[in-house]
């Protein structure tokens, strides 16, 4: 870890001797910057500096930080009852949230299972898919089809459906269950290849995809026609389709879900990240009536034997209900559209610069892909020095801020990216 700075608080130095940080080589990682508080799209540091946040805490804080409606909902729930378990007991927040999600999600996605992280929501989706076959035809279908560029989380089954070569889990290759990984069917030839791979593999339970946008791979985007092909091919082979909307769900791309934007409905959907507006952890796996029907039986063995300790956590569900209130009451999707328009005006022209390979924009997400690799740590430091929090992945400098970010704040983010691209030359 790099050397301490004179202004940093004592708890940082002390804690760094014991904490094991995410996605970090602890020996060489730069020191994290100590944060005192947050407000709107601002991160206020312990040394008094303010950063405009382009990432929204791993894509969660969609209403901005400390939104009073979310804070009040959690506060009220905390005083009444932080949580009671869902085994044998029920509380209003989880039950109301399940009903509301069933109302607003497309098709008959109508059965909501709660967990605490995106990776676990994906695990649950995959487990449901395997058991769907056990419960209906009795077949053992242990495999999944997934796509190059995909990322679905860090737990073992989730890692196994990530891109096997181009993801941070590549070193685990031999330790993971082998899955069938193909190209997204972005044209007819690739659709035929996907179709053929399904014909060869009768033991595939489900196909899993990040619809419209592969986030962790560098904000790679595909079109609705690709998803329509995937849906058609799944239907032809009778396999289930899982949309992993942990990132794309809840307005991120301009519609409530990518499924809505594309007009394609999966059999199972996962949501997480923005579900509580970044206030507490919560994720859901939502199954269609057809999938749920395979579990609804007099046979105990057909039940879904899954139950995280904190499933349906009351504070998290209170935050999520309040977040849905905000989506209903405030013009979130219009705000996302305004963010998109701003990107088109400020970032799209960068496409013509020699240092840039591509600029991708959809809803509140913008990605500028650079031609050459650059020093990631130096770039991240440079952005902080300029008063913005932007964390490029690979060669991609991207934004996924809160939907409520102001025009001036957005300008500060896109301006910093333009300066970065300019200074990168060719
Ligand atoms: C599409 C997708 N699926 C799953 C996950 C894993 O979510 P979590 O980090 O909450 O486990 C992520 C996280 O970035 C994601 O983007």
Coordinates of N, CA and C in Angstrom, one line a residue, residues 115-123 152-153 244 246 270-273 282-283:
X115 N -32.5 -11.7 -1.6 CA -31.2 -12.0 -1.0 C -30.5 -10.7 -0.8
X116 N -29.2 -10.8 -0.5 CA -28.5 -9.5 -0.1 C -27.5 -9.1 -1.0
X117 N -27.2 -9.8 -2.1 CA -26.2 -9.3 -3.1 C -26.6 -9.9 -4.4
X118 N -26.0 -9.2 -5.4 CA -26.3 -9.6 -6.8 C -25.8 -11.0 -7.1
X119 N -24.6 -11.3 -6.6 CA -24.0 -12.6 -6.8 C -25.0 -13.7 -6.3
X120 N -25.5 -13.5 -5.1 CA -26.4 -14.5 -4.5 C -27.7 -14.5 -5.3
X121 N -28.2 -13.4 -5.8 CA -29.4 -13.4 -6.6 C -29.2 -14.2 -7.9
X122 N -28.0 -14.1 -8.4 CA -27.6 -15.0 -9.6 C -27.6 -16.4 -9.2
X123 N -26.9 -16.7 -8.1 CA -26.9 -18.1 -7.6 C -28.3 -18.7 -7.5
X152 N -21.3 -11.9 -14.0 CA -22.5 -12.1 -13.2 C -22.2 -12.2 -11.7
X153 N -21.0 -11.9 -11.3 CA -20.7 -11.9 -9.8 C -19.5 -12.7 -9.5
X244 N -29.9 -11.0 -16.2 CA -29.3 -10.5 -15.0 C -29.3 -9.0 -15.1
X246 N -29.0 -6.9 -12.6 CA -28.4 -6.3 -11.4 C -28.0 -4.8 -11.7
X270 N -32.9 -11.0 -12.4 CA -32.3 -10.6 -11.1 C -32.2 -9.1 -11.1
X271 N -32.4 -8.5 -9.9 CA -32.2 -7.1 -9.7 C -31.4 -6.9 -8.4
X272 N -30.7 -5.8 -8.3 CA -29.9 -5.5 -7.1 C -29.5 -4.1 -7.1
X273 N -28.2 -3.8 -6.8 CA -27.6 -2.5 -6.9 C -28.6 -1.4 -6.5
X282 N -29.5 -5.2 -1.0 CA -30.7 -6.0 -1.2 C -30.7 -6.4 -2.7
X283 N -31.1 -7.7 -3.0 CA -31.2 -8.1 -4.3 C -32.4 -9.1 -4.4

